[in-house]
Amino acid sequence: MARIFCVANQKGGVGKTTTCVNLAAALAGAGQRTLLVDLDPQGNATMGSGVDKRELDRSIYHLLVGLAALDDVRTTSPSGGFDVLPANRDLAGAEVELVDLEHRERRLKQALADAAEAYDFVLIDCPPSLSMLTLNGLCAAHGVIIPMQCEYYALEGLSDLVNTIKKVHANLNRDLKIIGLLRVMFDPRMTLQQQVSAQLESHFGDKVFNAVVPRNVRLAEAPSHGMPGVVFDPSSKGAQAYMAFAHEMIERMKTL
Ligand code: ADP
Ligand code: MG
């Protein structure tokens, strides 16, 4: 049975998509059957997986509103070795259309039911909001992975997200857990980042992943080549960190 994880943080530009794409590729590289679900109308995870969002006949939008089946939408990342449910701007319309549908917050969960047997990991890249799309992601998932930068305001944003997760857990999805916080774009030369990082560890204990992803330009360059960073430059510090993170996830799965 697939373990389903949402990569969520309502802030934009915090490394959700980079984490999703690289974790997917690193898991696939470690022999795990992996599906990446792009739930952001920006389609960055789709492009970063090497799938052209401008050339899709069907996307996750069609799946969510019931216009297509899983197999009509599913494609493969040519560079990453994992499967993708791709997204593009069509998905922005789903936000409005879903409101009129039955079980509107469970559409993704229902859509993924058919995929559960085929994968070890399903990773959902959420948009930068606590919207109906993110709610669909949280309802479909067993756990949430929260990427965050070790900045002063990061902790503030975290409490909104944690409250949303608590509400979803109480009302919609009893399975949902916070799996962990992943420190990304980390710069150890900055004292403030070290302080926030230490605060996170003392507050959240073993909910903070051991792997720390450094700020690394190779990770930022990879999407323009349609490749995950771990494939584009496997020896870079950023790629190495995501590979370590993938192994940590595989280990944590055993204790879930
Ligand atoms: P989000 O999905 O949360 O909006 P992204 O993953 O798209 O965030 O990251 C935002 C920007 O930061 C992108 O340009 C990405 O390439 C860059 N980026 C992400 N992680 C790193 C990193 N560890 N080092 C350097 N650049 C990064
Ligand atoms: Mg993103």
PDB file of C-alpha atoms and ligand atoms in Angstrom:
ATOM      1  CA  MET A   1       0.000   0.000   0.000  1.00  0.00           C
ATOM      2  CA  ALA A   2       1.285   3.433  -0.943  1.00  0.00           C
ATOM      3  CA  ARG A   3       2.121   5.906   1.762  1.00  0.00           C
ATOM      4  CA  ILE A   4       0.798   9.291   0.722  1.00  0.00           C
ATOM      5  CA  PHE A   5       2.557  12.490   1.769  1.00  0.00           C
ATOM      6  CA  CYS A   6       1.653  16.117   1.220  1.00  0.00           C
ATOM      7  CA  VAL A   7       4.468  18.612   0.881  1.00  0.00           C
ATOM      8  CA  ALA A   8       2.793  21.713   2.243  1.00  0.00           C
ATOM      9  CA  ASN A   9       3.499  25.228   3.446  1.00  0.00           C
ATOM     10  CA  GLN A  10       1.143  28.083   2.638  1.00  0.00           C
ATOM     11  CA  LYS A  11       4.094  30.362   1.932  1.00  0.00           C
ATOM     12  CA  GLY A  12       5.372  30.547  -1.623  1.00  0.00           C
ATOM     13  CA  GLY A  13       9.023  30.090  -2.553  1.00  0.00           C
ATOM     14  CA  VAL A  14       9.925  28.007   0.481  1.00  0.00           C
ATOM     15  CA  GLY A  15      11.062  24.927  -1.421  1.00  0.00           C
ATOM     16  CA  LYS A  16       7.928  22.754  -1.644  1.00  0.00           C
ATOM     17  CA  THR A  17       8.275  21.950  -5.315  1.00  0.00           C
ATOM     18  CA  THR A  18      12.038  21.466  -5.167  1.00  0.00           C
ATOM     19  CA  THR A  19      11.520  19.077  -2.255  1.00  0.00           C
ATOM     20  CA  CYS A  20       8.763  17.139  -4.014  1.00  0.00           C
ATOM     21  CA  VAL A  21      10.614  16.670  -7.288  1.00  0.00           C
ATOM     22  CA  ASN A  22      13.946  15.773  -5.698  1.00  0.00           C
ATOM     23  CA  LEU A  23      12.445  13.483  -3.087  1.00  0.00           C
ATOM     24  CA  ALA A  24      10.471  11.715  -5.838  1.00  0.00           C
ATOM     25  CA  ALA A  25      13.591  11.219  -7.951  1.00  0.00           C
ATOM     26  CA  ALA A  26      15.735  10.149  -4.982  1.00  0.00           C
ATOM     27  CA  LEU A  27      13.080   7.627  -3.872  1.00  0.00           C
ATOM     28  CA  ALA A  28      12.790   6.287  -7.415  1.00  0.00           C
ATOM     29  CA  GLY A  29      16.585   6.033  -7.540  1.00  0.00           C
ATOM     30  CA  ALA A  30      16.444   3.967  -4.344  1.00  0.00           C
ATOM     31  CA  GLY A  31      14.033   1.535  -6.002  1.00  0.00           C
ATOM     32  CA  GLN A  32      10.797   2.897  -4.544  1.00  0.00           C
ATOM     33  CA  ARG A  33       7.756   3.024  -6.836  1.00  0.00           C
ATOM     34  CA  THR A  34       6.838   6.695  -6.671  1.00  0.00           C
ATOM     35  CA  LEU A  35       4.025   8.914  -7.954  1.00  0.00           C
ATOM     36  CA  LEU A  36       4.283  12.721  -7.861  1.00  0.00           C
ATOM     37  CA  VAL A  37       0.983  14.612  -7.823  1.00  0.00           C
ATOM     38  CA  ASP A  38       1.223  18.243  -8.941  1.00  0.00           C
ATOM     39  CA  LEU A  39      -1.546  20.115  -7.152  1.00  0.00           C
ATOM     40  CA  ASP A  40      -0.329  23.623  -8.021  1.00  0.00           C
ATOM     41  CA  PRO A  41      -1.765  25.423 -11.105  1.00  0.00           C
ATOM     42  CA  GLN A  42       1.724  26.879 -11.654  1.00  0.00           C
ATOM     43  CA  GLY A  43       2.771  23.404 -12.798  1.00  0.00           C
ATOM     44  CA  ASN A  44       6.347  23.817 -11.563  1.00  0.00           C
ATOM     45  CA  ALA A  45       6.642  20.251 -10.330  1.00  0.00           C
ATOM     46  CA  THR A  46       5.392  19.077 -13.728  1.00  0.00           C
ATOM     47  CA  MET A  47       8.018  21.111 -15.610  1.00  0.00           C
ATOM     48  CA  GLY A  48      10.752  20.215 -13.109  1.00  0.00           C
ATOM     49  CA  SER A  49       9.988  16.544 -13.767  1.00  0.00           C
ATOM     50  CA  GLY A  50      10.608  17.113 -17.470  1.00  0.00           C
ATOM     51  CA  VAL A  51       6.923  17.023 -18.495  1.00  0.00           C
ATOM     52  CA  ASP A  52       5.820  20.003 -20.615  1.00  0.00           C
ATOM     53  CA  LYS A  53       2.745  21.515 -18.960  1.00  0.00           C
ATOM     54  CA  ARG A  54       1.819  23.339 -22.192  1.00  0.00           C
ATOM     55  CA  GLU A  55       1.381  20.079 -24.081  1.00  0.00           C
ATOM     56  CA  LEU A  56      -0.945  18.160 -21.801  1.00  0.00           C
ATOM     57  CA  ASP A  57      -4.174  16.736 -23.216  1.00  0.00           C
ATOM     58  CA  ARG A  58      -5.399  15.930 -19.738  1.00  0.00           C
ATOM     59  CA  SER A  59      -4.160  17.066 -16.379  1.00  0.00           C
ATOM     60  CA  ILE A  60      -4.947  16.578 -12.714  1.00  0.00           C
ATOM     61  CA  TYR A  61      -7.720  19.118 -13.228  1.00  0.00           C
ATOM     62  CA  HIS A  62      -9.631  16.640 -15.413  1.00  0.00           C
ATOM     63  CA  LEU A  63      -9.128  13.935 -12.822  1.00  0.00           C
ATOM     64  CA  LEU A  64     -10.386  16.067  -9.936  1.00  0.00           C
ATOM     65  CA  VAL A  65     -13.565  17.237 -11.653  1.00  0.00           C
ATOM     66  CA  GLY A  66     -14.332  13.769 -13.031  1.00  0.00           C
ATOM     67  CA  LEU A  67     -13.583  14.390 -16.704  1.00  0.00           C
ATOM     68  CA  ALA A  68     -10.781  11.815 -16.939  1.00  0.00           C
ATOM     69  CA  ALA A  69      -9.575   8.624 -15.266  1.00  0.00           C
ATOM     70  CA  LEU A  70      -6.221   8.161 -13.549  1.00  0.00           C
ATOM     71  CA  ASP A  71      -4.697   6.302 -16.488  1.00  0.00           C
ATOM     72  CA  ASP A  72      -5.661   9.081 -18.918  1.00  0.00           C
ATOM     73  CA  VAL A  73      -3.781  11.645 -16.856  1.00  0.00           C
ATOM     74  CA  ARG A  74      -0.793   9.718 -15.543  1.00  0.00           C
ATOM     75  CA  THR A  75       2.522  10.160 -17.294  1.00  0.00           C
ATOM     76  CA  THR A  76       6.182   9.424 -16.501  1.00  0.00           C
ATOM     77  CA  SER A  77       9.069  11.737 -15.702  1.00  0.00           C
ATOM     78  CA  PRO A  78      11.597  10.860 -18.412  1.00  0.00           C
ATOM     79  CA  SER A  79      14.504  12.119 -16.312  1.00  0.00           C
ATOM     80  CA  GLY A  80      13.294  11.198 -12.834  1.00  0.00           C
ATOM     81  CA  GLY A  81      12.049   7.625 -13.158  1.00  0.00           C
ATOM     82  CA  PHE A  82       8.795   8.287 -11.301  1.00  0.00           C
ATOM     83  CA  ASP A  83       5.190   8.737 -12.441  1.00  0.00           C
ATOM     84  CA  VAL A  84       3.481  12.129 -12.521  1.00  0.00           C
ATOM     85  CA  LEU A  85      -0.065  13.441 -12.376  1.00  0.00           C
ATOM     86  CA  PRO A  86       0.742  16.732 -14.108  1.00  0.00           C
ATOM     87  CA  ALA A  87      -0.845  20.168 -13.688  1.00  0.00           C
ATOM     88  CA  ASN A  88      -1.129  23.416 -15.582  1.00  0.00           C
ATOM     89  CA  ARG A  89      -3.245  26.561 -15.408  1.00  0.00           C
ATOM     90  CA  ASP A  90      -6.445  24.575 -16.001  1.00  0.00           C
ATOM     91  CA  LEU A  91      -6.208  23.609 -12.368  1.00  0.00           C
ATOM     92  CA  ALA A  92      -6.887  27.175 -11.244  1.00  0.00           C
ATOM     93  CA  GLY A  93     -10.490  26.635 -12.400  1.00  0.00           C
ATOM     94  CA  ALA A  94     -10.903  23.582 -10.208  1.00  0.00           C
ATOM     95  CA  GLU A  95     -10.889  25.742  -7.110  1.00  0.00           C
ATOM     96  CA  VAL A  96     -14.247  27.217  -8.166  1.00  0.00           C
ATOM     97  CA  GLU A  97     -15.722  24.131  -9.824  1.00  0.00           C
ATOM     98  CA  LEU A  98     -15.013  21.855  -6.883  1.00  0.00           C
ATOM     99  CA  VAL A  99     -17.263  23.927  -4.647  1.00  0.00           C
ATOM    100  CA  ASP A 100     -20.340  22.540  -6.425  1.00  0.00           C
ATOM    101  CA  LEU A 101     -19.245  18.916  -6.420  1.00  0.00           C
ATOM    102  CA  GLU A 102     -20.144  16.260  -3.900  1.00  0.00           C
ATOM    103  CA  HIS A 103     -17.368  15.374  -1.403  1.00  0.00           C
ATOM    104  CA  ARG A 104     -15.445  18.303  -2.788  1.00  0.00           C
ATOM    105  CA  GLU A 105     -12.550  17.956  -0.354  1.00  0.00           C
ATOM    106  CA  ARG A 106     -12.189  14.221  -1.023  1.00  0.00           C
ATOM    107  CA  ARG A 107     -11.892  14.249  -4.803  1.00  0.00           C
ATOM    108  CA  LEU A 108      -8.156  13.615  -4.802  1.00  0.00           C
ATOM    109  CA  LYS A 109      -8.440  10.877  -2.190  1.00  0.00           C
ATOM    110  CA  GLN A 110     -11.010   9.101  -4.355  1.00  0.00           C
ATOM    111  CA  ALA A 111      -8.923   9.601  -7.473  1.00  0.00           C
ATOM    112  CA  LEU A 112      -5.831   8.110  -5.822  1.00  0.00           C
ATOM    113  CA  ALA A 113      -7.630   5.040  -4.474  1.00  0.00           C
ATOM    114  CA  ASP A 114      -6.870   3.173  -7.703  1.00  0.00           C
ATOM    115  CA  ALA A 115      -3.167   3.991  -7.445  1.00  0.00           C
ATOM    116  CA  ALA A 116      -2.588   2.766  -3.899  1.00  0.00           C
ATOM    117  CA  GLU A 117      -1.385  -0.708  -4.892  1.00  0.00           C
ATOM    118  CA  ALA A 118       0.940   0.444  -7.638  1.00  0.00           C
ATOM    119  CA  TYR A 119       3.228   2.645  -5.526  1.00  0.00           C
ATOM    120  CA  ASP A 120       5.324   2.721  -2.387  1.00  0.00           C
ATOM    121  CA  PHE A 121       5.231   6.522  -2.157  1.00  0.00           C
ATOM    122  CA  VAL A 122       2.811   9.162  -3.414  1.00  0.00           C
ATOM    123  CA  LEU A 123       4.033  12.765  -2.993  1.00  0.00           C
ATOM    124  CA  ILE A 124       1.638  15.692  -3.383  1.00  0.00           C
ATOM    125  CA  ASP A 125       3.052  19.130  -4.232  1.00  0.00           C
ATOM    126  CA  CYS A 126       0.624  21.653  -2.719  1.00  0.00           C
ATOM    127  CA  PRO A 127       0.015  25.228  -3.878  1.00  0.00           C
ATOM    128  CA  PRO A 128       1.108  28.135  -1.653  1.00  0.00           C
ATOM    129  CA  SER A 129      -2.248  28.593   0.082  1.00  0.00           C
ATOM    130  CA  LEU A 130      -4.603  26.866   2.469  1.00  0.00           C
ATOM    131  CA  SER A 131      -7.151  26.483  -0.336  1.00  0.00           C
ATOM    132  CA  MET A 132      -9.577  23.786  -1.503  1.00  0.00           C
ATOM    133  CA  LEU A 133      -6.717  22.223  -3.470  1.00  0.00           C
ATOM    134  CA  THR A 134      -4.484  22.016  -0.416  1.00  0.00           C
ATOM    135  CA  LEU A 135      -7.453  20.660   1.553  1.00  0.00           C
ATOM    136  CA  ASN A 136      -7.787  17.895  -1.060  1.00  0.00           C
ATOM    137  CA  GLY A 137      -4.105  17.123  -0.588  1.00  0.00           C
ATOM    138  CA  LEU A 138      -4.437  16.983   3.202  1.00  0.00           C
ATOM    139  CA  CYS A 139      -7.534  14.764   3.003  1.00  0.00           C
ATOM    140  CA  ALA A 140      -5.763  12.311   0.722  1.00  0.00           C
ATOM    141  CA  ALA A 141      -2.558  12.038   2.749  1.00  0.00           C
ATOM    142  CA  HIS A 142      -1.241   9.990   5.650  1.00  0.00           C
ATOM    143  CA  GLY A 143       1.264  12.647   6.526  1.00  0.00           C
ATOM    144  CA  VAL A 144       2.576  16.126   5.895  1.00  0.00           C
ATOM    145  CA  ILE A 145       6.149  17.093   5.142  1.00  0.00           C
ATOM    146  CA  ILE A 146       6.774  20.778   5.832  1.00  0.00           C
ATOM    147  CA  PRO A 147       9.767  22.369   4.128  1.00  0.00           C
ATOM    148  CA  MET A 148      10.876  25.582   5.755  1.00  0.00           C
ATOM    149  CA  GLN A 149      13.591  28.162   5.692  1.00  0.00           C
ATOM    150  CA  CYS A 150      15.173  28.958   9.012  1.00  0.00           C
ATOM    151  CA  GLU A 151      14.055  32.581   9.071  1.00  0.00           C
ATOM    152  CA  TYR A 152      12.506  34.717  11.732  1.00  0.00           C
ATOM    153  CA  TYR A 153       8.986  34.679  10.262  1.00  0.00           C
ATOM    154  CA  ALA A 154       9.021  30.995   9.403  1.00  0.00           C
ATOM    155  CA  LEU A 155       7.787  30.011  12.850  1.00  0.00           C
ATOM    156  CA  GLU A 156       4.853  32.397  12.660  1.00  0.00           C
ATOM    157  CA  GLY A 157       3.563  30.891   9.415  1.00  0.00           C
ATOM    158  CA  LEU A 158       4.025  27.451  10.854  1.00  0.00           C
ATOM    159  CA  SER A 159       1.326  27.888  13.500  1.00  0.00           C
ATOM    160  CA  ASP A 160      -1.363  28.593  10.838  1.00  0.00           C
ATOM    161  CA  LEU A 161      -0.384  25.463   8.984  1.00  0.00           C
ATOM    162  CA  VAL A 162      -0.261  23.359  12.141  1.00  0.00           C
ATOM    163  CA  ASN A 163      -3.750  24.615  13.098  1.00  0.00           C
ATOM    164  CA  THR A 164      -5.112  23.727   9.675  1.00  0.00           C
ATOM    165  CA  ILE A 165      -3.588  20.258   9.922  1.00  0.00           C
ATOM    166  CA  LYS A 166      -5.148  19.816  13.381  1.00  0.00           C
ATOM    167  CA  LYS A 167      -8.573  20.808  12.038  1.00  0.00           C
ATOM    168  CA  VAL A 168      -8.316  18.443   9.086  1.00  0.00           C
ATOM    169  CA  HIS A 169      -7.214  15.702  11.456  1.00  0.00           C
ATOM    170  CA  ALA A 170     -10.187  16.335  13.762  1.00  0.00           C
ATOM    171  CA  ASN A 171     -12.872  16.698  11.104  1.00  0.00           C
ATOM    172  CA  LEU A 172     -11.864  15.074   7.852  1.00  0.00           C
ATOM    173  CA  ASN A 173      -8.866  12.752   8.049  1.00  0.00           C
ATOM    174  CA  ARG A 174      -8.006  10.880  11.254  1.00  0.00           C
ATOM    175  CA  ASP A 175      -4.930   9.370   9.550  1.00  0.00           C
ATOM    176  CA  LEU A 176      -3.216  12.706   9.030  1.00  0.00           C
ATOM    177  CA  LYS A 177       0.037  13.328  10.897  1.00  0.00           C
ATOM    178  CA  ILE A 178       2.853  15.802  10.643  1.00  0.00           C
ATOM    179  CA  ILE A 179       5.727  13.593   9.538  1.00  0.00           C
ATOM    180  CA  GLY A 180       8.330  16.246   9.914  1.00  0.00           C
ATOM    181  CA  LEU A 181       9.884  19.613   9.251  1.00  0.00           C
ATOM    182  CA  LEU A 182      12.594  19.777   6.625  1.00  0.00           C
ATOM    183  CA  ARG A 183      15.097  22.617   6.817  1.00  0.00           C
ATOM    184  CA  VAL A 184      15.790  23.849   3.296  1.00  0.00           C
ATOM    185  CA  MET A 185      17.904  26.561   1.634  1.00  0.00           C
ATOM    186  CA  PHE A 186      20.001  26.423   4.755  1.00  0.00           C
ATOM    187  CA  ASP A 187      23.025  28.682   5.039  1.00  0.00           C
ATOM    188  CA  PRO A 188      25.123  27.640   8.057  1.00  0.00           C
ATOM    189  CA  ARG A 189      27.148  30.860   7.893  1.00  0.00           C
ATOM    190  CA  MET A 190      24.139  32.850   9.051  1.00  0.00           C
ATOM    191  CA  THR A 191      23.819  33.018  12.791  1.00  0.00           C
ATOM    192  CA  LEU A 192      20.077  33.671  12.641  1.00  0.00           C
ATOM    193  CA  GLN A 193      19.531  30.507  10.628  1.00  0.00           C
ATOM    194  CA  GLN A 194      21.498  28.477  13.153  1.00  0.00           C
ATOM    195  CA  GLN A 195      19.423  29.969  15.961  1.00  0.00           C
ATOM    196  CA  VAL A 196      16.085  29.254  14.270  1.00  0.00           C
ATOM    197  CA  SER A 197      17.286  25.766  13.408  1.00  0.00           C
ATOM    198  CA  ALA A 198      18.173  25.117  17.060  1.00  0.00           C
ATOM    199  CA  GLN A 199      14.766  26.517  18.123  1.00  0.00           C
ATOM    200  CA  LEU A 200      13.019  24.138  15.750  1.00  0.00           C
ATOM    201  CA  GLU A 201      14.909  21.199  17.201  1.00  0.00           C
ATOM    202  CA  SER A 202      14.084  22.121  20.783  1.00  0.00           C
ATOM    203  CA  HIS A 203      10.391  22.814  19.978  1.00  0.00           C
ATOM    204  CA  PHE A 204       9.661  19.942  17.650  1.00  0.00           C
ATOM    205  CA  GLY A 205      12.254  17.328  18.675  1.00  0.00           C
ATOM    206  CA  ASP A 206      12.305  14.302  16.400  1.00  0.00           C
ATOM    207  CA  LYS A 207       9.704  15.905  14.127  1.00  0.00           C
ATOM    208  CA  VAL A 208      12.653  17.765  12.621  1.00  0.00           C
ATOM    209  CA  PHE A 209      14.349  15.676   9.952  1.00  0.00           C
ATOM    210  CA  ASN A 210      18.076  15.044  10.376  1.00  0.00           C
ATOM    211  CA  ALA A 211      18.703  15.842   6.728  1.00  0.00           C
ATOM    212  CA  VAL A 212      19.283  19.551   6.116  1.00  0.00           C
ATOM    213  CA  VAL A 213      19.125  20.867   2.541  1.00  0.00           C
ATOM    214  CA  PRO A 214      21.692  23.638   1.944  1.00  0.00           C
ATOM    215  CA  ARG A 215      21.199  26.566  -0.371  1.00  0.00           C
ATOM    216  CA  ASN A 216      22.705  25.165  -3.547  1.00  0.00           C
ATOM    217  CA  VAL A 217      22.576  26.720  -6.993  1.00  0.00           C
ATOM    218  CA  ARG A 218      22.532  23.335  -8.763  1.00  0.00           C
ATOM    219  CA  LEU A 219      19.080  22.646  -7.302  1.00  0.00           C
ATOM    220  CA  ALA A 220      17.849  25.964  -8.703  1.00  0.00           C
ATOM    221  CA  GLU A 221      19.405  25.331 -12.131  1.00  0.00           C
ATOM    222  CA  ALA A 222      18.027  21.827 -12.599  1.00  0.00           C
ATOM    223  CA  PRO A 223      14.390  22.749 -13.458  1.00  0.00           C
ATOM    224  CA  SER A 224      15.461  24.713 -16.536  1.00  0.00           C
ATOM    225  CA  HIS A 225      16.911  21.434 -17.829  1.00  0.00           C
ATOM    226  CA  GLY A 226      13.666  19.586 -17.036  1.00  0.00           C
ATOM    227  CA  MET A 227      15.479  17.467 -14.481  1.00  0.00           C
ATOM    228  CA  PRO A 228      15.376  16.920 -10.739  1.00  0.00           C
ATOM    229  CA  GLY A 229      18.566  18.227  -9.079  1.00  0.00           C
ATOM    230  CA  VAL A 230      19.447  14.739  -7.867  1.00  0.00           C
ATOM    231  CA  VAL A 231      19.637  13.612 -11.515  1.00  0.00           C
ATOM    232  CA  PHE A 232      21.097  16.824 -12.976  1.00  0.00           C
ATOM    233  CA  ASP A 233      24.078  16.885 -10.608  1.00  0.00           C
ATOM    234  CA  PRO A 234      24.020  13.929  -8.207  1.00  0.00           C
ATOM    235  CA  SER A 235      27.306  14.909  -6.569  1.00  0.00           C
ATOM    236  CA  SER A 236      26.172  18.431  -5.611  1.00  0.00           C
ATOM    237  CA  LYS A 237      25.604  19.176  -1.922  1.00  0.00           C
ATOM    238  CA  GLY A 238      21.900  19.829  -2.550  1.00  0.00           C
ATOM    239  CA  ALA A 239      21.400  16.516  -4.341  1.00  0.00           C
ATOM    240  CA  GLN A 240      23.278  14.651  -1.615  1.00  0.00           C
ATOM    241  CA  ALA A 241      21.014  16.205   1.025  1.00  0.00           C
ATOM    242  CA  TYR A 242      17.849  15.141  -0.815  1.00  0.00           C
ATOM    243  CA  MET A 243      19.211  11.607  -1.192  1.00  0.00           C
ATOM    244  CA  ALA A 244      19.878  11.503   2.558  1.00  0.00           C
ATOM    245  CA  PHE A 245      16.344  12.801   3.113  1.00  0.00           C
ATOM    246  CA  ALA A 246      14.902  10.044   0.908  1.00  0.00           C
ATOM    247  CA  HIS A 247      16.667   7.408   2.986  1.00  0.00           C
ATOM    248  CA  GLU A 248      15.377   9.028   6.153  1.00  0.00           C
ATOM    249  CA  MET A 249      11.831   8.857   4.748  1.00  0.00           C
ATOM    250  CA  ILE A 250      12.249   5.185   3.867  1.00  0.00           C
ATOM    251  CA  GLU A 251      13.409   4.522   7.443  1.00  0.00           C
ATOM    252  CA  ARG A 252      10.551   6.540   8.989  1.00  0.00           C
ATOM    253  CA  MET A 253       8.009   4.664   6.892  1.00  0.00           C
ATOM    254  CA  LYS A 254       8.948   1.501   8.738  1.00  0.00           C
ATOM    255  CA  THR A 255       7.881   3.025  12.052  1.00  0.00           C
ATOM    256  CA  LEU A 256       4.618   4.619  10.849  1.00  0.00           C
TER     257      LEU A 256
HETATM  258  P1  ADP B   1       7.699  26.603  -3.570  1.00  0.00           P
HETATM  259  O1  ADP B   1       7.255  25.381  -4.315  1.00  0.00           O
HETATM  260  O2  ADP B   1       7.508  26.474  -2.088  1.00  0.00           O
HETATM  261  O3  ADP B   1       7.084  27.862  -4.106  1.00  0.00           O
HETATM  262  P2  ADP B   1      10.250  26.234  -4.907  1.00  0.00           P
HETATM  263  O4  ADP B   1      10.665  24.826  -4.647  1.00  0.00           O
HETATM  264  O5  ADP B   1       9.668  26.535  -6.233  1.00  0.00           O
HETATM  265  O6  ADP B   1       9.288  26.743  -3.748  1.00  0.00           O
HETATM  266  O7  ADP B   1      11.541  27.130  -4.622  1.00  0.00           O
HETATM  267  C1  ADP B   1      11.522  28.543  -4.827  1.00  0.00           C
HETATM  268  C2  ADP B   1      12.793  28.961  -5.548  1.00  0.00           C
HETATM  269  O8  ADP B   1      13.941  28.645  -4.770  1.00  0.00           O
HETATM  270  C3  ADP B   1      12.986  28.242  -6.870  1.00  0.00           C
HETATM  271  O9  ADP B   1      13.560  29.134  -7.789  1.00  0.00           O
HETATM  272  C4  ADP B   1      13.972  27.125  -6.541  1.00  0.00           C
HETATM  273  O10 ADP B   1      14.748  26.737  -7.659  1.00  0.00           O
HETATM  274  C5  ADP B   1      14.805  27.764  -5.462  1.00  0.00           C
HETATM  275  N1  ADP B   1      15.318  26.781  -4.496  1.00  0.00           N
HETATM  276  C6  ADP B   1      14.603  25.855  -3.810  1.00  0.00           C
HETATM  277  N2  ADP B   1      15.387  25.154  -2.961  1.00  0.00           N
HETATM  278  C7  ADP B   1      16.643  25.633  -3.133  1.00  0.00           C
HETATM  279  C8  ADP B   1      17.924  25.335  -2.531  1.00  0.00           C
HETATM  280  N3  ADP B   1      18.054  24.391  -1.588  1.00  0.00           N
HETATM  281  N4  ADP B   1      18.985  26.044  -2.950  1.00  0.00           N
HETATM  282  C9  ADP B   1      18.868  27.027  -3.890  1.00  0.00           C
HETATM  283  N5  ADP B   1      17.709  27.355  -4.469  1.00  0.00           N
HETATM  284  C10 ADP B   1      16.602  26.677  -4.105  1.00  0.00           C
HETATM  285 MG    MG B   2       5.775  25.222  -5.759  1.00  0.00          MG
END
